[in-house]
XYZ file of N, CA and C in Angstrom:
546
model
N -8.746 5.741 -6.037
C -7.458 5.214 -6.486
C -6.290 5.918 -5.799
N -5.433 5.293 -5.632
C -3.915 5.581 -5.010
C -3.212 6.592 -5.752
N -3.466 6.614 -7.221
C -2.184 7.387 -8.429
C -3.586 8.751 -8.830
N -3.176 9.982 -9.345
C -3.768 10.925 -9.761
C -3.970 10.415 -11.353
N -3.293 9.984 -11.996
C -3.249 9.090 -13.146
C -4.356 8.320 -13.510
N -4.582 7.649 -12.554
C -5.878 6.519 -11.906
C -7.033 7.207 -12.133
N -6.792 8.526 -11.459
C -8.344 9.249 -10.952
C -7.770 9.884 -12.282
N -7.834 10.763 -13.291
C -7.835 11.499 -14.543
C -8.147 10.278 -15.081
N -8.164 9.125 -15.210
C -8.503 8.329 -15.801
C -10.068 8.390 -15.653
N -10.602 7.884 -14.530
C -11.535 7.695 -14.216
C -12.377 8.768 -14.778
N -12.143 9.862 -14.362
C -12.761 11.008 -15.080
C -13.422 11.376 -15.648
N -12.169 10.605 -16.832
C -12.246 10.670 -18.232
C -13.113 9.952 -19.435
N -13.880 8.834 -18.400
C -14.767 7.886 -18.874
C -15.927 8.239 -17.811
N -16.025 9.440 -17.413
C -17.377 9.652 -16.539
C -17.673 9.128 -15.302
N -16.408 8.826 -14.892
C -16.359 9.039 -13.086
C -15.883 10.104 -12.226
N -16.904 11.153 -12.469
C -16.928 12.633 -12.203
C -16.237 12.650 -10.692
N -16.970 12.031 -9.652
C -15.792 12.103 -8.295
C -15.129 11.368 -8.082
N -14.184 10.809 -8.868
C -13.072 10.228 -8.575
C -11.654 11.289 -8.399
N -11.459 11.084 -7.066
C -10.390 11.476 -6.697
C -9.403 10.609 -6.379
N -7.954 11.303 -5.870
C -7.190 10.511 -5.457
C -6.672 10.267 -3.984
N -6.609 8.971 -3.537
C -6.696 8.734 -1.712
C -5.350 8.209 -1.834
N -4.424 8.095 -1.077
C -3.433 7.744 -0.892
C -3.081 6.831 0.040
N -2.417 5.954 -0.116
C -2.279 4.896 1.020
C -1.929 5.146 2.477
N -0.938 6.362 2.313
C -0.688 6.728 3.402
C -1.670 7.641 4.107
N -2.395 8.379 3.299
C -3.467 9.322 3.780
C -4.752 8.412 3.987
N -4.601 7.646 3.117
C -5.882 6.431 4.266
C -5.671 5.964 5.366
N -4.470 5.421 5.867
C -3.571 5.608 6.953
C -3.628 6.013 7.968
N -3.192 7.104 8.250
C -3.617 8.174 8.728
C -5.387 8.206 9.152
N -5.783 8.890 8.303
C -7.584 9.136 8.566
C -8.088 7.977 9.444
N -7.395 6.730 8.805
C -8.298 5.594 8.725
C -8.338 5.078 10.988
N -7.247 5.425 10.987
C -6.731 5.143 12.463
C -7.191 6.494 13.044
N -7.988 7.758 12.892
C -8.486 8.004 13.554
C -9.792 7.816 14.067
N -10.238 6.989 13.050
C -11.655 6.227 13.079
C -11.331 4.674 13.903
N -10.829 4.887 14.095
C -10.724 2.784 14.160
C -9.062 2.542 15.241
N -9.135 3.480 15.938
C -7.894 3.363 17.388
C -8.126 2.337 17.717
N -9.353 1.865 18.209
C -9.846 0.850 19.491
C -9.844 -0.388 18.624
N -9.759 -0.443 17.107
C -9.689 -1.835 16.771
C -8.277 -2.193 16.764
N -8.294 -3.660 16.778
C -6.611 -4.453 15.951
C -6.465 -4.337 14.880
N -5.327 -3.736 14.736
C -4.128 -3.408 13.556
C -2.881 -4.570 13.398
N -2.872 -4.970 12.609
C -1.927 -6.004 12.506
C -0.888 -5.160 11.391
N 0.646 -4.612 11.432
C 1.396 -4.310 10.394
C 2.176 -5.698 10.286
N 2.351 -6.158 8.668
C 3.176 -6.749 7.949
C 4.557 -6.119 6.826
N 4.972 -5.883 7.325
C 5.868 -5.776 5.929
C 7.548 -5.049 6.774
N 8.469 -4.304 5.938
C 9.291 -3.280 6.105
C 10.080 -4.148 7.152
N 11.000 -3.664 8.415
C 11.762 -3.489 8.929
C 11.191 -3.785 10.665
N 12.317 -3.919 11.872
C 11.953 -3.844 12.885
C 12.439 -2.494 13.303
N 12.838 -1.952 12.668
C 13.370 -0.452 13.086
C 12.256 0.908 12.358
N 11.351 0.595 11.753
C 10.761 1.145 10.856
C 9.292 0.763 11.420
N 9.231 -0.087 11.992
C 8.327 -0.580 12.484
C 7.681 -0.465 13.963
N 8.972 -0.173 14.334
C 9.019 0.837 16.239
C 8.718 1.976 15.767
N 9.241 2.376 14.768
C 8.628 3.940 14.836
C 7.558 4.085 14.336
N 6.631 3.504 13.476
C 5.222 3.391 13.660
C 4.748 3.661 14.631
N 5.029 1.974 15.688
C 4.859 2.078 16.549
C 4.373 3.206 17.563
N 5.553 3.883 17.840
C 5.585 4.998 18.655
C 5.091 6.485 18.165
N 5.024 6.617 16.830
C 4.195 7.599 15.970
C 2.633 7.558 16.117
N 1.958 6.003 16.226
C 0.882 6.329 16.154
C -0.040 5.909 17.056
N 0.840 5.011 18.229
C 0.078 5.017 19.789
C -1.246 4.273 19.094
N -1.678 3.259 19.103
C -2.299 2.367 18.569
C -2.563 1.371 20.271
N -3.629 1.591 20.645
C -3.906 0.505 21.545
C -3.903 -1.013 21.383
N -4.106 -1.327 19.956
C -4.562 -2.564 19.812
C -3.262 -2.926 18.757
N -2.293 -3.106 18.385
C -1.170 -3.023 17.344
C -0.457 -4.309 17.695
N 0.003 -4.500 16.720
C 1.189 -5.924 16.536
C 1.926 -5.839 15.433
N 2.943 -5.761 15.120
C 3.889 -5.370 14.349
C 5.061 -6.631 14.388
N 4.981 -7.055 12.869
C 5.681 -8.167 12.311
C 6.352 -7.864 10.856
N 7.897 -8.154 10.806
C 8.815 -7.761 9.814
C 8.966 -9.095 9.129
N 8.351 -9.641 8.158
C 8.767 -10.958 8.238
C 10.172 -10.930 7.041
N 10.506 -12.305 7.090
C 12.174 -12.152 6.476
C 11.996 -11.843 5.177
N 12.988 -10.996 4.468
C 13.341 -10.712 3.114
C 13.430 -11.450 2.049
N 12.092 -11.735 1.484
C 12.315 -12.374 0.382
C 11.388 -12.281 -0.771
N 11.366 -12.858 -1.798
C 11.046 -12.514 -3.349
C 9.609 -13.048 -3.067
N 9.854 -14.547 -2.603
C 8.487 -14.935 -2.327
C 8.886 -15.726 -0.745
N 7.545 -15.478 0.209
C 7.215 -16.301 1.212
C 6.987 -17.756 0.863
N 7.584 -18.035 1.792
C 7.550 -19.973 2.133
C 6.637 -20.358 2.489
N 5.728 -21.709 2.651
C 4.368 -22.257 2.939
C 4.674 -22.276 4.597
N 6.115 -22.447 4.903
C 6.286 -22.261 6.484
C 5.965 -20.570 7.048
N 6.074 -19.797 6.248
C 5.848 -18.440 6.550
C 4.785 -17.998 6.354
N 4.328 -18.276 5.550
C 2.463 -17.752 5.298
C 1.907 -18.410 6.224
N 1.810 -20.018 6.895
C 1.722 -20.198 7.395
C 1.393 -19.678 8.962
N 2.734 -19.076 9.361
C 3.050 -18.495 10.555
C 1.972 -17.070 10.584
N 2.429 -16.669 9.153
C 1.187 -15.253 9.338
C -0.400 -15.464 9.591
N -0.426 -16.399 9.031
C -2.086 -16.660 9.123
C -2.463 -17.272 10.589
N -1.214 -17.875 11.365
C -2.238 -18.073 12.998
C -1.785 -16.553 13.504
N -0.685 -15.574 13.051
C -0.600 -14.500 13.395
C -2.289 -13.828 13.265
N -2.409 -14.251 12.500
C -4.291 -13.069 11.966
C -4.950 -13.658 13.103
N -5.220 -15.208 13.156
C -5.908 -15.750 13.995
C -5.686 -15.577 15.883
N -4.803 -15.846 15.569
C -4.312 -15.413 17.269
C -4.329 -13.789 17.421
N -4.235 -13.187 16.891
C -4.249 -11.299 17.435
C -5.807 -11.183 16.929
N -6.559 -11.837 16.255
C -7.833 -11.666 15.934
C -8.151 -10.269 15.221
N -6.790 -9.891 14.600
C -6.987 -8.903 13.494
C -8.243 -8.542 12.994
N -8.785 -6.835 12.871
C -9.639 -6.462 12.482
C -8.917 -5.860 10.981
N -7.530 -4.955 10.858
C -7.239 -4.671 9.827
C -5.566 -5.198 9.735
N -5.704 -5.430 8.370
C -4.114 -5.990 8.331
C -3.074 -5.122 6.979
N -2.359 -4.520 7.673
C -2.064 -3.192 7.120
C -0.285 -4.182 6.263
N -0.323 -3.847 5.061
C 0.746 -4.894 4.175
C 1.715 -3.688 3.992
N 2.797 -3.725 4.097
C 3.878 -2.940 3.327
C 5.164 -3.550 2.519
N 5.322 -4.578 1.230
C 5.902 -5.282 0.896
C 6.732 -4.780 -0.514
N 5.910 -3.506 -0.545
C 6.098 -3.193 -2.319
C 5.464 -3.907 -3.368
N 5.002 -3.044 -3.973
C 4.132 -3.743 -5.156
C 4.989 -4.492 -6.373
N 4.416 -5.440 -7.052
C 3.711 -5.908 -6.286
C 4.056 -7.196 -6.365
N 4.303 -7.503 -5.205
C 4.119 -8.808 -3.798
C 3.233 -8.343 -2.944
N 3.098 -7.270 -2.285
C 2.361 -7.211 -1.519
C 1.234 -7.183 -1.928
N 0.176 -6.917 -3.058
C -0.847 -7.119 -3.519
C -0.775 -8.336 -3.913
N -0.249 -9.191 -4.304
C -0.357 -10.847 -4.676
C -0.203 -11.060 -3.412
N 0.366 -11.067 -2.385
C 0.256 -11.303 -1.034
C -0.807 -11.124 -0.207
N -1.492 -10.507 -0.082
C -3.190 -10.004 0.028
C -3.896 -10.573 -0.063
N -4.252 -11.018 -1.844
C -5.176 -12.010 -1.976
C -4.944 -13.084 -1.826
N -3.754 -13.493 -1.743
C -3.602 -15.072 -1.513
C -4.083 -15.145 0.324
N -3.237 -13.932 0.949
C -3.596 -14.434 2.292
C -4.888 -14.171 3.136
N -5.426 -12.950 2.239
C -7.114 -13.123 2.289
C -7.993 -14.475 2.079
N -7.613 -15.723 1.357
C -8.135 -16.481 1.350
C -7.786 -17.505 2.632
N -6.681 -17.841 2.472
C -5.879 -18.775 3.453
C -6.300 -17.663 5.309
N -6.811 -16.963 5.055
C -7.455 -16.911 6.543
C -8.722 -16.735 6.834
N -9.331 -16.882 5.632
C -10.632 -16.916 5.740
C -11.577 -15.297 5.798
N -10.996 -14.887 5.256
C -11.160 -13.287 5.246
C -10.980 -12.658 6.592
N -10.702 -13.363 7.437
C -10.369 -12.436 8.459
C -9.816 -10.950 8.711
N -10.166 -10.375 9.427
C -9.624 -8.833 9.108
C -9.604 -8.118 7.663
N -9.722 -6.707 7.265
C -9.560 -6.389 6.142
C -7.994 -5.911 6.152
N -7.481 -6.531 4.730
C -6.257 -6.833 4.273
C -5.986 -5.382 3.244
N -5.217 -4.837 3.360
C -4.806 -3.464 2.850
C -3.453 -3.207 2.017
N -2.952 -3.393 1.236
C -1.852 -3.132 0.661
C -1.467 -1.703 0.498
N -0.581 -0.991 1.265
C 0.284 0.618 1.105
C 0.941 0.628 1.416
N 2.406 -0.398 0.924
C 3.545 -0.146 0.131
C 4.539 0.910 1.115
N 4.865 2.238 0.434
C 5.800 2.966 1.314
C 4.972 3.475 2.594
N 3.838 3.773 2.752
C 3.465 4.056 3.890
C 3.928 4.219 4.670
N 4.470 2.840 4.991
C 5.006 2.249 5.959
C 6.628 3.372 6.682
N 7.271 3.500 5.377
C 8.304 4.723 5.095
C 8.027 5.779 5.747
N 6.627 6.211 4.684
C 6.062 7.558 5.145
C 6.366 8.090 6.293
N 5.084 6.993 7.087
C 4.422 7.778 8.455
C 5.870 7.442 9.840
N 6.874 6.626 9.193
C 8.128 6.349 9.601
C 8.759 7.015 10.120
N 8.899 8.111 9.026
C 9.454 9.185 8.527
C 10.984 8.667 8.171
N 11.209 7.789 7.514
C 12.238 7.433 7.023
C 12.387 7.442 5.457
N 11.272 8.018 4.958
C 11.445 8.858 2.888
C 10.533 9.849 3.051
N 10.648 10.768 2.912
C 10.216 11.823 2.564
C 8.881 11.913 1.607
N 7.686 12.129 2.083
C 7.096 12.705 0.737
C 7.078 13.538 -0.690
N 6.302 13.033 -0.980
C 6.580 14.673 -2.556
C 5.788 15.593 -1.421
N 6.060 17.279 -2.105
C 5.460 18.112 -1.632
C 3.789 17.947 -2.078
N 2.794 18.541 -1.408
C 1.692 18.310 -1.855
C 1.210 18.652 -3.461
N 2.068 19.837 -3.807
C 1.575 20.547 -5.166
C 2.427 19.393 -6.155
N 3.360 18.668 -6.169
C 3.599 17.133 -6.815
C 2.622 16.382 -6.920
N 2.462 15.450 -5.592
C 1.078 15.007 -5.450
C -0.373 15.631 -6.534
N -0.648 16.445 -6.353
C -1.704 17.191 -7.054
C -1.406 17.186 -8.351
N -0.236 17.538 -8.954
C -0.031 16.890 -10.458
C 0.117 16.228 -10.893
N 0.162 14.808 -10.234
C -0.110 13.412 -10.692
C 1.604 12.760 -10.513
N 2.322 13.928 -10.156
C 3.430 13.362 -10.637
C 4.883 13.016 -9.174
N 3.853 12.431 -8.166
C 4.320 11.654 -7.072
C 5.607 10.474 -7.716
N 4.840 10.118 -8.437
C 6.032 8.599 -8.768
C 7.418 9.183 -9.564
N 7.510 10.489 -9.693
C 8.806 11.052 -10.820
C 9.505 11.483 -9.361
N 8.898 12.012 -8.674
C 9.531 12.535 -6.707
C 9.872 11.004 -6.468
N 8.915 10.330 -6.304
C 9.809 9.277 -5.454
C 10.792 8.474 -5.948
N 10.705 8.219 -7.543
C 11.642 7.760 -8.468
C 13.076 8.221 -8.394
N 12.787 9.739 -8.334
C 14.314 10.660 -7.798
C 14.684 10.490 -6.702
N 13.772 10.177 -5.430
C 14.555 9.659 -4.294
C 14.985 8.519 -3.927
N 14.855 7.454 -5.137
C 15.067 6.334 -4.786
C 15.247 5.185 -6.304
N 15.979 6.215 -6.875
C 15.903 5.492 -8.204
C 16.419 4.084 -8.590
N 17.228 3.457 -7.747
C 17.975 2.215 -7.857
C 16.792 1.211 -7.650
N 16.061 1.940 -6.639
C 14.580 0.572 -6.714
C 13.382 1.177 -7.628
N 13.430 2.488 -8.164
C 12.166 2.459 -9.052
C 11.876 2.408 -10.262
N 13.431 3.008 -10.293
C 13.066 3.212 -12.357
C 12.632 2.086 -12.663
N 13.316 0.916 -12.130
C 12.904 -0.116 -13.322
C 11.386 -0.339 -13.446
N 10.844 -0.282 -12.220
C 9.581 -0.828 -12.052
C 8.669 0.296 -12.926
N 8.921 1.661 -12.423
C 8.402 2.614 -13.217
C 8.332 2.709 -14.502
N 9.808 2.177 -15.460
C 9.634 2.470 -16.859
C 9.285 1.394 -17.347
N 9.010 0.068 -16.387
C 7.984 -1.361 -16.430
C 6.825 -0.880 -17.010
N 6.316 -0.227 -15.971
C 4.601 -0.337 -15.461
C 3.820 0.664 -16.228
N 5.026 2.187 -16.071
C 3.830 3.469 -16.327
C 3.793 3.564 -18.160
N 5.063 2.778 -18.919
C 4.407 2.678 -20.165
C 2.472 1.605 -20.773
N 3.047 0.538 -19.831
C 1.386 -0.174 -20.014
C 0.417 0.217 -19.422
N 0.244 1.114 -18.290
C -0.474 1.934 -18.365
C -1.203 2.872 -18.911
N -0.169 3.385 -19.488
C -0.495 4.659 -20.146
C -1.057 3.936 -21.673
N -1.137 3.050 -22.015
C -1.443 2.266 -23.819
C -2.793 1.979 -22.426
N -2.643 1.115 -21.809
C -3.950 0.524 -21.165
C -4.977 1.457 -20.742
N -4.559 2.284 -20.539
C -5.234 4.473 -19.985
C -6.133 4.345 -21.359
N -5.112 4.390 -22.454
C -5.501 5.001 -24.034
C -6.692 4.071 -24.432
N -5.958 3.083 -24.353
C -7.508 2.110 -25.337
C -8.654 2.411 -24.325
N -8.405 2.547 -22.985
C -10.007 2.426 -22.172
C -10.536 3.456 -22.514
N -9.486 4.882 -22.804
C -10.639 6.018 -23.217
C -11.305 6.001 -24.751
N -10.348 5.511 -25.353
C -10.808 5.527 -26.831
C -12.154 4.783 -26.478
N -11.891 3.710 -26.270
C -13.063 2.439 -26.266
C -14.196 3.231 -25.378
N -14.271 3.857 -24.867
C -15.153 4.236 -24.110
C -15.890 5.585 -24.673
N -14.810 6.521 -25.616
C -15.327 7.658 -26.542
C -15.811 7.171 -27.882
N -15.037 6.382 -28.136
C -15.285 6.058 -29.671
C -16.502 4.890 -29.385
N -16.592 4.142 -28.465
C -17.506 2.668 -28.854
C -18.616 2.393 -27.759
């Protein structure tokens, strides 16, 4: 799982090695295994997107910003999916923010026929940018990445944060109860 939250969860119902992988640290690793394949990036910026680019020297890369919006058009999904087909994508790396970009995934995992594996990691894209800053690692390690990035960027997170991490945390509770108690 992506969140330390996730993995203490897991844990906690007897998934003894569950740790936590990070989108961006899959990222990373993942492209030192897999240079020589096609990388297709979707999401973020054309300025954000050169510097990928040039950060991670990718032989096989194609990099597409598509336009800003809430939801993609049947003319735009469209366009992405002969994008998969024509670059013959092996991985297709999403950075849209969650979540669209995970409803974006599976929809366009189907509409191309599974072509390439389809990946949703969000700031990543930021990350390895270097245009936001990480939490320090000892954050990270306390689960408490999303309160760092919330502070660096609170106009886009709180809301989503004081959305999400309350139903979580009730949805956390009943799975352990249900799982201790029943």
């Amino acid at each position: 799982p992506d969140g330390v939250p996730v993995a203490w969860l897991l844990k906690s119902i007897g998934c003894a090695k569950a740790e936590r992988y990070s989108g961006p640290d899959l990222m990373v690793d993942f492209f030192k295994e897999t240079k020589n394949k096609r990388h297709l990036f979707i999401g973020s910026t054309e300025a954000t997107l050169e510097m990928i680019k040039v950060k991670l020297d990718l032989p096989y890369a194609e990099f597409y910003a598509p336009p800003f919006t809430m939801e993609f058009s049947e003319k735009e999904k469209d366009k992405q999916t002969q994008m998969v087909a024509d670059f013959k994508a092996d991985y297709v790396w999403v950075g849209l923010g969650a979540p669209k970009q995970e409803k974006h995934v599976v929809e366009m995992t189907s509409r191309t026929g599974s072509r390439g594996v389809w990946l949703a990691v969000g700031a990543a894209f930021d990350f390895i940018a270097g245009n936001k800053p990480r939490a320090p690692k000892w954050v990270q390690s306390a689960g408490m990445e999303w309160a760092y990035r919330m502070s660096t960027d609170p106009k886009r997170l709180i809301k989503r944060y004081l959305k999400t991490n309350p139903i979580f945390m009730e949805l956390a509770f009943k799975e352990f109860i249900k799982r201790k108690i029943g």
